[in-house]
């Protein structure tokens, strides 16, 4: 047992003993139990709660989600300051989300949750989010930054995103949506829930089901074919609870989720010249690229309120299977080039376009890799909470523990293809597991303790988190087994002061932590000290928040993945970057302007946010990680825009509403560097405007329409994994929705 482990266990023992001693003296507190249960699975709880945090946080409620009818989480999160997003395929099915200058690739550097449960395929062993929950069935989305994120590990540097799925209603709810749009887009969604008396308590359920599909907005050279996706999603919950007045109120919730995806997506983009001529073409060599994925999730959650404290315990299991069958490299004359290198060689580029023929032999072929992987994540977590007073200080104490196991199972092979006049044909099928046959796994024990102390106008929230992780990688092709362990004590403190009922200031400092992946025994953990200071106002229809942040990394980790276009190491290899400074400011303001015009029957919601971010390496080094390369101290990190802003305006009447929103994203460099961004080494700055409207034709039934990118702006959204990739062009969807 390490010294850190001993210190953590000693601290936990002392604080838990203190907690239990206080429980005997705590006062009974009449609560709405349903709200209390939700508080335990949420990272914020409500828009009102967000304004009371001793850190920065945003809560996007169901009303806001419904008015735009988005299925793309990227478009939902663009209204949150401090979020940096790298688009990929235009639909947000595999989002790349970063917070406050952190790496965005596959959202692997943030803590992702659904209903308070880790939802990345393998959150410790392989956190890249090739699966992401369907935002169309969520009733809220929460983003938490700052010191209190230590509650939501394992990754505590940048922040946490928590998606809240439909809760079991107290009375009957029936909702539905049917829409049709551009590119043969079809969307069907249904929601049904109800509750009834059951013995001396209650029983209730909710079911959400959806089907989304589109042919896609790109065209494959020569052969044609779809470039879109088809996704089916199902979620159900059953909840049994005692009577609200029971001496010990209890509830038991069982949840099941299933998602099936079939998407015709590729990792290959375009050369800059080809992009300039037609950004929505796809080369003929991508005609067989396809993602076939299946996700299942289960949880059982028990809640008990003992009057002076409550306990929430959740047993969960997630599994995800995916086979992304996609072009991996090109071989001509016995010389193999990666996709990125092939784009820069005219001979290889001709083969990618289908303009040159290859016979499919070992010396002349297109290689498609079956990236066949299975992921498993299982765990149990328990949270205890109590409120008590010590003199004039009110305390809200939380203690949590989680045991978690996850694993990634790779069983990949490569097939060789000929291409003749743009048409591909299989010439050699690889043996299953011959490319990669390995397991990467993690066992993790996590503890946290937070105490929110309120005294007069002051709020102080000290907290600590402890992680102990066993990592293992087994390569069955060469018999190599690599095991390692890591532990970390992660403290933090938040502070708030309310000058008035409407204006307050807050600040915090906490340690950022992210573990290395299995097999990376020569890498350090990712560590940082993170600071923030801000103020907020909320009153008279106006709310605003201004926050400054500074993340001081002593070591930043990068990881070689196919999605990052890495060619300088084996997939899964990690790289130390040493010291990095990420700093900036976030500003947001919202106002309902209707009272200014005496429009009592209307609402005129206005919103604006702005984010400034700078992230710079503090060391000079040479890296095998393509995005970094040869780094000089002072170089900026890739895929982090310096300036972003979001603006929206709406008019809401009793029978109709209209909302317009726009997002500006500055250009981003795609490889570390300084100064002006050279042609072909960055993304394009862009301002994208969306429009949405509804009209109630009869009671509870509305016609709706949405139009994304209404000015049909063309821009380079990304250059990874390989080549220039476009943002989504103008698309529209119209239909009918109802709710009872």
mmCIF file of C-alpha atoms in Angstrom, residues 188-526:
data_model
loop_
_atom_site.group_PDB
_atom_site.id
_atom_site.type_symbol
_atom_site.label_atom_id
_atom_site.label_comp_id
_atom_site.label_asym_id
_atom_site.label_seq_id
_atom_site.Cartn_x
_atom_site.Cartn_y
_atom_site.Cartn_z
ATOM 1 C CA UNK A 188 -39.741 9.069 -35.676
ATOM 2 C CA UNK A 189 -39.803 9.368 -31.903
ATOM 3 C CA UNK A 190 -42.217 8.225 -29.203
ATOM 4 C CA UNK A 191 -42.422 8.706 -25.437
ATOM 5 C CA UNK A 192 -44.920 7.141 -23.046
ATOM 6 C CA UNK A 193 -44.964 7.058 -19.254
ATOM 7 C CA UNK A 194 -47.378 6.742 -16.364
ATOM 8 C CA UNK A 195 -47.609 6.002 -12.633
ATOM 9 C CA UNK A 196 -50.256 4.416 -10.447
ATOM 10 C CA UNK A 197 -50.877 3.357 -6.863
ATOM 11 C CA UNK A 198 -49.291 0.030 -5.979
ATOM 12 C CA UNK A 199 -50.072 -1.349 -2.544
ATOM 13 C CA UNK A 200 -49.200 1.415 -0.101
ATOM 14 C CA UNK A 201 -46.795 2.992 -2.597
ATOM 15 C CA UNK A 202 -46.508 3.669 -6.305
ATOM 16 C CA UNK A 203 -45.291 2.034 -9.492
ATOM 17 C CA UNK A 204 -44.433 3.841 -12.699
ATOM 18 C CA UNK A 205 -42.681 3.433 -16.011
ATOM 19 C CA UNK A 206 -41.408 5.363 -19.005
ATOM 20 C CA UNK A 207 -40.477 4.231 -22.523
ATOM 21 C CA UNK A 208 -38.582 6.233 -25.144
ATOM 22 C CA UNK A 209 -38.091 4.919 -28.679
ATOM 23 C CA UNK A 210 -36.692 6.585 -31.782
ATOM 24 C CA UNK A 211 -35.609 5.898 -35.339
ATOM 25 C CA UNK A 212 -33.340 8.323 -37.207
ATOM 26 C CA UNK A 213 -31.938 7.855 -40.675
ATOM 27 C CA UNK A 214 -30.533 9.876 -43.552
ATOM 28 C CA UNK A 215 -28.875 9.136 -46.881
ATOM 29 C CA UNK A 216 -26.158 11.666 -46.033
ATOM 30 C CA UNK A 217 -24.960 14.873 -47.663
ATOM 31 C CA UNK A 218 -21.842 13.549 -49.428
ATOM 32 C CA UNK A 219 -21.514 11.824 -52.815
ATOM 33 C CA UNK A 220 -19.112 8.940 -53.483
ATOM 34 C CA UNK A 221 -17.170 9.272 -56.727
ATOM 35 C CA UNK A 222 -18.030 6.969 -59.653
ATOM 36 C CA UNK A 223 -20.108 4.355 -57.787
ATOM 37 C CA UNK A 224 -22.377 6.556 -55.660
ATOM 38 C CA UNK A 225 -24.134 5.194 -52.570
ATOM 39 C CA UNK A 226 -25.341 6.405 -49.181
ATOM 40 C CA UNK A 227 -23.087 8.344 -46.823
ATOM 41 C CA UNK A 228 -25.509 8.757 -43.931
ATOM 42 C CA UNK A 229 -26.699 6.568 -41.088
ATOM 43 C CA UNK A 230 -29.579 4.681 -39.523
ATOM 44 C CA UNK A 231 -29.897 4.631 -35.724
ATOM 45 C CA UNK A 232 -32.560 2.993 -33.563
ATOM 46 C CA UNK A 233 -32.713 3.756 -29.859
ATOM 47 C CA UNK A 234 -34.848 2.324 -27.055
ATOM 48 C CA UNK A 235 -34.863 3.210 -23.357
ATOM 49 C CA UNK A 236 -37.187 2.033 -20.608
ATOM 50 C CA UNK A 237 -37.455 2.530 -16.853
ATOM 51 C CA UNK A 238 -39.644 0.961 -14.179
ATOM 52 C CA UNK A 239 -39.783 2.517 -10.725
ATOM 53 C CA UNK A 240 -41.392 1.216 -7.530
ATOM 54 C CA UNK A 241 -41.575 3.413 -4.435
ATOM 55 C CA UNK A 242 -43.074 3.454 -0.981
ATOM 56 C CA UNK A 243 -45.560 6.061 0.154
ATOM 57 C CA UNK A 244 -44.059 9.555 0.503
ATOM 58 C CA UNK A 245 -45.018 9.574 4.179
ATOM 59 C CA UNK A 246 -43.281 6.276 5.007
ATOM 60 C CA UNK A 247 -40.873 6.335 7.945
ATOM 61 C CA UNK A 248 -38.129 5.320 5.539
ATOM 62 C CA UNK A 249 -38.991 6.339 2.008
ATOM 63 C CA UNK A 250 -37.481 3.978 -0.576
ATOM 64 C CA UNK A 251 -37.531 3.623 -4.334
ATOM 65 C CA UNK A 252 -36.158 1.045 -6.741
ATOM 66 C CA UNK A 253 -35.577 1.905 -10.389
ATOM 67 C CA UNK A 254 -34.626 -0.505 -13.165
ATOM 68 C CA UNK A 255 -33.405 0.929 -16.466
ATOM 69 C CA UNK A 256 -32.665 -0.690 -19.812
ATOM 70 C CA UNK A 257 -31.270 0.894 -22.968
ATOM 71 C CA UNK A 258 -30.479 -0.380 -26.463
ATOM 72 C CA UNK A 259 -29.021 1.367 -29.504
ATOM 73 C CA UNK A 260 -28.312 0.000 -32.983
ATOM 74 C CA UNK A 261 -26.272 1.966 -35.519
ATOM 75 C CA UNK A 262 -25.453 1.426 -39.182
ATOM 76 C CA UNK A 263 -23.509 4.363 -40.625
ATOM 77 C CA UNK A 264 -21.603 4.716 -43.888
ATOM 78 C CA UNK A 265 -18.804 6.857 -42.522
ATOM 79 C CA UNK A 266 -15.117 7.014 -43.387
ATOM 80 C CA UNK A 267 -11.866 8.340 -41.938
ATOM 81 C CA UNK A 268 -10.691 9.615 -45.337
ATOM 82 C CA UNK A 269 -11.184 13.276 -46.193
ATOM 83 C CA UNK A 270 -10.065 15.307 -49.210
ATOM 84 C CA UNK A 271 -7.051 17.201 -50.441
ATOM 85 C CA UNK A 272 -7.398 20.959 -50.128
ATOM 86 C CA UNK A 273 -7.734 21.389 -53.910
ATOM 87 C CA UNK A 274 -10.466 18.764 -54.122
ATOM 88 C CA UNK A 275 -12.235 20.302 -51.139
ATOM 89 C CA UNK A 276 -12.191 23.714 -52.811
ATOM 90 C CA UNK A 277 -13.821 22.228 -55.925
ATOM 91 C CA UNK A 278 -16.436 20.117 -54.115
ATOM 92 C CA UNK A 279 -16.326 19.786 -50.309
ATOM 93 C CA UNK A 280 -19.076 17.152 -50.297
ATOM 94 C CA UNK A 281 -17.446 14.521 -52.520
ATOM 95 C CA UNK A 282 -16.008 11.273 -51.224
ATOM 96 C CA UNK A 283 -13.328 9.296 -52.985
ATOM 97 C CA UNK A 284 -14.316 6.008 -54.609
ATOM 98 C CA UNK A 285 -11.955 4.097 -52.303
ATOM 99 C CA UNK A 286 -14.338 4.751 -49.372
ATOM 100 C CA UNK A 287 -17.322 2.975 -50.958
ATOM 101 C CA UNK A 288 -17.244 0.053 -48.496
ATOM 102 C CA UNK A 289 -16.595 2.046 -45.321
ATOM 103 C CA UNK A 290 -19.225 1.281 -42.707
ATOM 104 C CA UNK A 291 -19.746 1.386 -38.941
ATOM 105 C CA UNK A 292 -21.904 -1.380 -37.453
ATOM 106 C CA UNK A 293 -22.477 -0.806 -33.735
ATOM 107 C CA UNK A 294 -24.685 -2.084 -30.929
ATOM 108 C CA UNK A 295 -24.981 -0.724 -27.386
ATOM 109 C CA UNK A 296 -26.764 -2.083 -24.308
ATOM 110 C CA UNK A 297 -27.033 -0.489 -20.880
ATOM 111 C CA UNK A 298 -28.630 -1.608 -17.627
ATOM 112 C CA UNK A 299 -28.862 -0.194 -14.158
ATOM 113 C CA UNK A 300 -30.647 -0.891 -10.901
ATOM 114 C CA UNK A 301 -30.838 2.093 -8.557
ATOM 115 C CA UNK A 302 -32.014 2.017 -4.948
ATOM 116 C CA UNK A 303 -32.747 5.147 -2.948
ATOM 117 C CA UNK A 304 -33.545 5.345 0.762
ATOM 118 C CA UNK A 305 -34.312 8.431 2.838
ATOM 119 C CA UNK A 306 -33.804 7.852 6.553
ATOM 120 C CA UNK A 307 -34.957 11.321 7.486
ATOM 121 C CA UNK A 308 -31.595 12.654 8.599
ATOM 122 C CA UNK A 309 -29.616 11.251 5.681
ATOM 123 C CA UNK A 310 -30.203 9.493 2.376
ATOM 124 C CA UNK A 311 -28.380 6.814 0.421
ATOM 125 C CA UNK A 312 -28.367 6.132 -3.313
ATOM 126 C CA UNK A 313 -26.829 2.912 -4.629
ATOM 127 C CA UNK A 314 -26.581 1.985 -8.302
ATOM 128 C CA UNK A 315 -25.491 -1.258 -9.914
ATOM 129 C CA UNK A 316 -24.746 -0.785 -13.617
ATOM 130 C CA UNK A 317 -23.526 -2.621 -16.697
ATOM 131 C CA UNK A 318 -22.822 -1.274 -20.189
ATOM 132 C CA UNK A 319 -21.648 -3.164 -23.236
ATOM 133 C CA UNK A 320 -20.792 -1.885 -26.687
ATOM 134 C CA UNK A 321 -19.851 -3.806 -29.821
ATOM 135 C CA UNK A 322 -18.693 -2.076 -32.976
ATOM 136 C CA UNK A 323 -16.983 -2.979 -36.198
ATOM 137 C CA UNK A 324 -15.848 0.023 -38.181
ATOM 138 C CA UNK A 325 -14.901 -1.496 -41.525
ATOM 139 C CA UNK A 326 -12.951 1.252 -43.254
ATOM 140 C CA UNK A 327 -10.071 2.036 -45.578
ATOM 141 C CA UNK A 328 -6.786 1.990 -43.676
ATOM 142 C CA UNK A 329 -3.902 2.321 -46.147
ATOM 143 C CA UNK A 330 -2.777 1.980 -49.775
ATOM 144 C CA UNK A 331 0.013 -0.219 -51.177
ATOM 145 C CA UNK A 332 1.553 0.416 -54.617
ATOM 146 C CA UNK A 333 4.652 -1.384 -55.850
ATOM 147 C CA UNK A 334 5.067 -2.979 -52.447
ATOM 148 C CA UNK A 335 5.246 0.387 -50.644
ATOM 149 C CA UNK A 336 2.455 1.076 -48.140
ATOM 150 C CA UNK A 337 1.324 4.575 -47.228
ATOM 151 C CA UNK A 338 -1.103 5.714 -44.557
ATOM 152 C CA UNK A 339 -4.159 7.650 -45.702
ATOM 153 C CA UNK A 340 -2.640 10.966 -44.665
ATOM 154 C CA UNK A 341 0.543 10.256 -46.618
ATOM 155 C CA UNK A 342 -1.395 8.916 -49.624
ATOM 156 C CA UNK A 343 -3.268 12.213 -49.956
ATOM 157 C CA UNK A 344 0.077 13.965 -50.526
ATOM 158 C CA UNK A 345 1.351 11.564 -53.207
ATOM 159 C CA UNK A 346 -0.192 11.932 -56.705
ATOM 160 C CA UNK A 347 0.226 8.240 -57.540
ATOM 161 C CA UNK A 348 -1.525 7.076 -54.384
ATOM 162 C CA UNK A 349 -4.118 9.844 -54.611
ATOM 163 C CA UNK A 350 -5.143 8.577 -58.048
ATOM 164 C CA UNK A 351 -5.868 5.175 -56.511
ATOM 165 C CA UNK A 352 -7.897 6.762 -53.710
ATOM 166 C CA UNK A 353 -9.985 8.621 -56.266
ATOM 167 C CA UNK A 354 -10.523 5.480 -58.351
ATOM 168 C CA UNK A 355 -8.653 7.009 -61.281
ATOM 169 C CA UNK A 356 -5.887 4.362 -61.171
ATOM 170 C CA UNK A 357 -6.409 0.617 -61.016
ATOM 171 C CA UNK A 358 -4.884 -1.765 -58.470
ATOM 172 C CA UNK A 359 -5.040 -5.549 -58.885
ATOM 173 C CA UNK A 360 -5.561 -6.344 -55.193
ATOM 174 C CA UNK A 361 -2.310 -8.284 -54.810
ATOM 175 C CA UNK A 362 -0.080 -7.952 -51.769
ATOM 176 C CA UNK A 363 2.005 -5.417 -53.704
ATOM 177 C CA UNK A 364 -0.870 -3.310 -55.097
ATOM 178 C CA UNK A 365 -4.016 -2.970 -53.043
ATOM 179 C CA UNK A 366 -6.393 -0.976 -50.929
ATOM 180 C CA UNK A 367 -6.408 -2.316 -47.369
ATOM 181 C CA UNK A 368 -9.613 -2.177 -45.365
ATOM 182 C CA UNK A 369 -9.347 -2.873 -41.660
ATOM 183 C CA UNK A 370 -12.181 -4.433 -39.701
ATOM 184 C CA UNK A 371 -11.828 -2.457 -36.469
ATOM 185 C CA UNK A 372 -13.810 -5.027 -34.538
ATOM 186 C CA UNK A 373 -13.970 -4.212 -30.827
ATOM 187 C CA UNK A 374 -16.133 -5.072 -27.840
ATOM 188 C CA UNK A 375 -16.333 -2.993 -24.675
ATOM 189 C CA UNK A 376 -17.639 -3.866 -21.217
ATOM 190 C CA UNK A 377 -18.131 -1.638 -18.182
ATOM 191 C CA UNK A 378 -19.581 -2.836 -14.882
ATOM 192 C CA UNK A 379 -19.691 -1.265 -11.463
ATOM 193 C CA UNK A 380 -21.474 -0.317 -8.299
ATOM 194 C CA UNK A 381 -21.546 3.135 -6.783
ATOM 195 C CA UNK A 382 -23.095 4.480 -3.613
ATOM 196 C CA UNK A 383 -23.633 8.047 -2.459
ATOM 197 C CA UNK A 384 -24.522 9.128 1.076
ATOM 198 C CA UNK A 385 -25.753 12.644 1.847
ATOM 199 C CA UNK A 386 -26.791 14.478 4.970
ATOM 200 C CA UNK A 387 -27.513 18.024 6.114
ATOM 201 C CA UNK A 388 -26.724 19.282 9.583
ATOM 202 C CA UNK A 389 -25.734 22.416 11.473
ATOM 203 C CA UNK A 390 -22.628 23.078 13.533
ATOM 204 C CA UNK A 391 -23.315 26.308 15.337
ATOM 205 C CA UNK A 392 -24.124 28.950 12.736
ATOM 206 C CA UNK A 393 -22.724 26.877 9.876
ATOM 207 C CA UNK A 394 -25.063 24.785 7.713
ATOM 208 C CA UNK A 395 -23.426 21.699 6.272
ATOM 209 C CA UNK A 396 -24.366 19.562 3.288
ATOM 210 C CA UNK A 397 -22.064 16.563 3.373
ATOM 211 C CA UNK A 398 -21.700 13.943 0.635
ATOM 212 C CA UNK A 399 -19.617 10.794 0.588
ATOM 213 C CA UNK A 400 -19.406 8.406 -2.345
ATOM 214 C CA UNK A 401 -17.658 5.203 -3.312
ATOM 215 C CA UNK A 402 -17.461 3.339 -6.606
ATOM 216 C CA UNK A 403 -15.947 0.064 -7.731
ATOM 217 C CA UNK A 404 -15.641 -0.181 -11.490
ATOM 218 C CA UNK A 405 -14.300 -2.670 -14.030
ATOM 219 C CA UNK A 406 -14.046 -2.119 -17.764
ATOM 220 C CA UNK A 407 -12.405 -3.809 -20.727
ATOM 221 C CA UNK A 408 -11.751 -3.271 -24.412
ATOM 222 C CA UNK A 409 -11.451 -6.441 -26.532
ATOM 223 C CA UNK A 410 -9.840 -5.903 -29.955
ATOM 224 C CA UNK A 411 -10.204 -8.668 -32.538
ATOM 225 C CA UNK A 412 -9.293 -7.026 -35.827
ATOM 226 C CA UNK A 413 -8.331 -8.157 -39.307
ATOM 227 C CA UNK A 414 -7.400 -6.568 -42.630
ATOM 228 C CA UNK A 415 -8.823 -7.358 -46.071
ATOM 229 C CA UNK A 416 -7.175 -6.569 -49.417
ATOM 230 C CA UNK A 417 -9.156 -5.025 -52.261
ATOM 231 C CA UNK A 418 -8.612 -4.384 -55.925
ATOM 232 C CA UNK A 419 -10.012 -1.260 -57.542
ATOM 233 C CA UNK A 420 -10.840 -1.230 -61.237
ATOM 234 C CA UNK A 421 -12.494 1.773 -62.903
ATOM 235 C CA UNK A 422 -13.554 2.955 -59.465
ATOM 236 C CA UNK A 423 -15.196 -0.329 -58.399
ATOM 237 C CA UNK A 424 -13.657 -2.263 -55.510
ATOM 238 C CA UNK A 425 -13.496 -6.056 -55.239
ATOM 239 C CA UNK A 426 -12.293 -8.240 -52.355
ATOM 240 C CA UNK A 427 -9.167 -10.252 -53.224
ATOM 241 C CA UNK A 428 -7.958 -11.530 -49.846
ATOM 242 C CA UNK A 429 -9.836 -11.838 -46.588
ATOM 243 C CA UNK A 430 -7.755 -11.533 -43.438
ATOM 244 C CA UNK A 431 -8.016 -14.061 -40.629
ATOM 245 C CA UNK A 432 -10.082 -12.774 -37.673
ATOM 246 C CA UNK A 433 -7.770 -11.355 -35.013
ATOM 247 C CA UNK A 434 -4.708 -11.351 -37.263
ATOM 248 C CA UNK A 435 -4.296 -7.558 -37.157
ATOM 249 C CA UNK A 436 -4.935 -7.019 -33.463
ATOM 250 C CA UNK A 437 -6.007 -9.481 -30.814
ATOM 251 C CA UNK A 438 -5.675 -7.933 -27.393
ATOM 252 C CA UNK A 439 -7.475 -6.968 -24.217
ATOM 253 C CA UNK A 440 -7.063 -3.714 -22.311
ATOM 254 C CA UNK A 441 -8.723 -3.616 -18.900
ATOM 255 C CA UNK A 442 -8.962 -1.546 -15.742
ATOM 256 C CA UNK A 443 -10.167 -2.111 -12.187
ATOM 257 C CA UNK A 444 -10.791 1.084 -10.272
ATOM 258 C CA UNK A 445 -11.808 2.001 -6.752
ATOM 259 C CA UNK A 446 -12.857 5.609 -6.249
ATOM 260 C CA UNK A 447 -13.880 7.564 -3.146
ATOM 261 C CA UNK A 448 -14.952 11.166 -2.764
ATOM 262 C CA UNK A 449 -16.009 13.467 0.055
ATOM 263 C CA UNK A 450 -17.522 16.946 -0.281
ATOM 264 C CA UNK A 451 -18.929 19.284 2.333
ATOM 265 C CA UNK A 452 -20.820 22.428 1.366
ATOM 266 C CA UNK A 453 -20.617 24.809 4.326
ATOM 267 C CA UNK A 454 -22.807 27.928 4.405
ATOM 268 C CA UNK A 455 -22.266 30.764 6.849
ATOM 269 C CA UNK A 456 -24.162 34.018 6.380
ATOM 270 C CA UNK A 457 -23.238 35.133 2.836
ATOM 271 C CA UNK A 458 -20.354 32.700 2.474
ATOM 272 C CA UNK A 459 -20.314 29.241 0.910
ATOM 273 C CA UNK A 460 -17.223 27.046 1.151
ATOM 274 C CA UNK A 461 -17.003 23.617 -0.490
ATOM 275 C CA UNK A 462 -13.866 21.616 0.335
ATOM 276 C CA UNK A 463 -13.593 18.167 -1.188
ATOM 277 C CA UNK A 464 -11.264 15.326 -1.949
ATOM 278 C CA UNK A 465 -11.265 12.390 -4.357
ATOM 279 C CA UNK A 466 -9.168 9.256 -4.325
ATOM 280 C CA UNK A 467 -8.607 6.879 -7.249
ATOM 281 C CA UNK A 468 -6.781 3.550 -7.224
ATOM 282 C CA UNK A 469 -6.551 1.863 -10.634
ATOM 283 C CA UNK A 470 -5.113 -1.482 -11.766
ATOM 284 C CA UNK A 471 -4.361 -1.525 -15.505
ATOM 285 C CA UNK A 472 -3.653 -4.514 -17.731
ATOM 286 C CA UNK A 473 -2.970 -5.078 -21.424
ATOM 287 C CA UNK A 474 -2.771 -8.572 -22.921
ATOM 288 C CA UNK A 475 -1.590 -9.010 -26.507
ATOM 289 C CA UNK A 476 -2.510 -12.493 -27.718
ATOM 290 C CA UNK A 477 -0.561 -12.172 -30.967
ATOM 291 C CA UNK A 478 2.824 -11.869 -29.240
ATOM 292 C CA UNK A 479 1.972 -13.149 -25.751
ATOM 293 C CA UNK A 480 2.947 -9.882 -24.064
ATOM 294 C CA UNK A 481 1.193 -8.947 -20.814
ATOM 295 C CA UNK A 482 1.742 -5.511 -19.259
ATOM 296 C CA UNK A 483 0.339 -4.642 -15.832
ATOM 297 C CA UNK A 484 0.577 -1.460 -13.808
ATOM 298 C CA UNK A 485 -1.173 0.433 -11.032
ATOM 299 C CA UNK A 486 -1.730 4.098 -10.350
ATOM 300 C CA UNK A 487 -3.340 6.033 -7.543
ATOM 301 C CA UNK A 488 -4.052 9.688 -6.967
ATOM 302 C CA UNK A 489 -5.393 11.954 -4.253
ATOM 303 C CA UNK A 490 -7.329 14.817 -5.836
ATOM 304 C CA UNK A 491 -8.234 17.714 -3.524
ATOM 305 C CA UNK A 492 -10.149 20.872 -4.315
ATOM 306 C CA UNK A 493 -12.010 23.774 -2.751
ATOM 307 C CA UNK A 494 -14.668 26.160 -4.004
ATOM 308 C CA UNK A 495 -15.652 29.475 -2.460
ATOM 309 C CA UNK A 496 -18.658 31.715 -3.012
ATOM 310 C CA UNK A 497 -19.875 35.011 -1.576
ATOM 311 C CA UNK A 498 -23.341 36.500 -2.139
ATOM 312 C CA UNK A 499 -23.213 40.302 -2.098
ATOM 313 C CA UNK A 500 -26.982 40.473 -2.660
ATOM 314 C CA UNK A 501 -29.784 38.072 -3.499
ATOM 315 C CA UNK A 502 -28.947 38.546 -7.179
ATOM 316 C CA UNK A 503 -25.176 39.065 -7.369
ATOM 317 C CA UNK A 504 -22.397 36.767 -6.192
ATOM 318 C CA UNK A 505 -18.785 35.900 -6.832
ATOM 319 C CA UNK A 506 -17.105 32.520 -6.770
ATOM 320 C CA UNK A 507 -13.719 30.929 -7.187
ATOM 321 C CA UNK A 508 -11.955 27.653 -6.769
ATOM 322 C CA UNK A 509 -8.789 25.635 -7.054
ATOM 323 C CA UNK A 510 -8.499 21.907 -7.603
ATOM 324 C CA UNK A 511 -6.156 19.243 -8.854
ATOM 325 C CA UNK A 512 -6.708 17.874 -12.337
ATOM 326 C CA UNK A 513 -6.048 14.183 -12.917
ATOM 327 C CA UNK A 514 -6.313 11.673 -15.744
ATOM 328 C CA UNK A 515 -4.865 8.149 -15.654
ATOM 329 C CA UNK A 516 -2.621 6.662 -18.342
ATOM 330 C CA UNK A 517 -4.031 3.850 -20.446
ATOM 331 C CA UNK A 518 -3.230 0.147 -20.077
ATOM 332 C CA UNK A 519 0.219 -0.780 -21.381
ATOM 333 C CA UNK A 520 1.660 2.719 -21.053
ATOM 334 C CA UNK A 521 4.002 2.001 -18.150
ATOM 335 C CA UNK A 522 6.519 4.648 -19.201
ATOM 336 C CA UNK A 523 4.010 7.480 -19.139
ATOM 337 C CA UNK A 524 3.219 9.752 -16.251
ATOM 338 C CA UNK A 525 -0.304 10.483 -15.138
ATOM 339 C CA UNK A 526 -1.884 13.659 -16.432
#
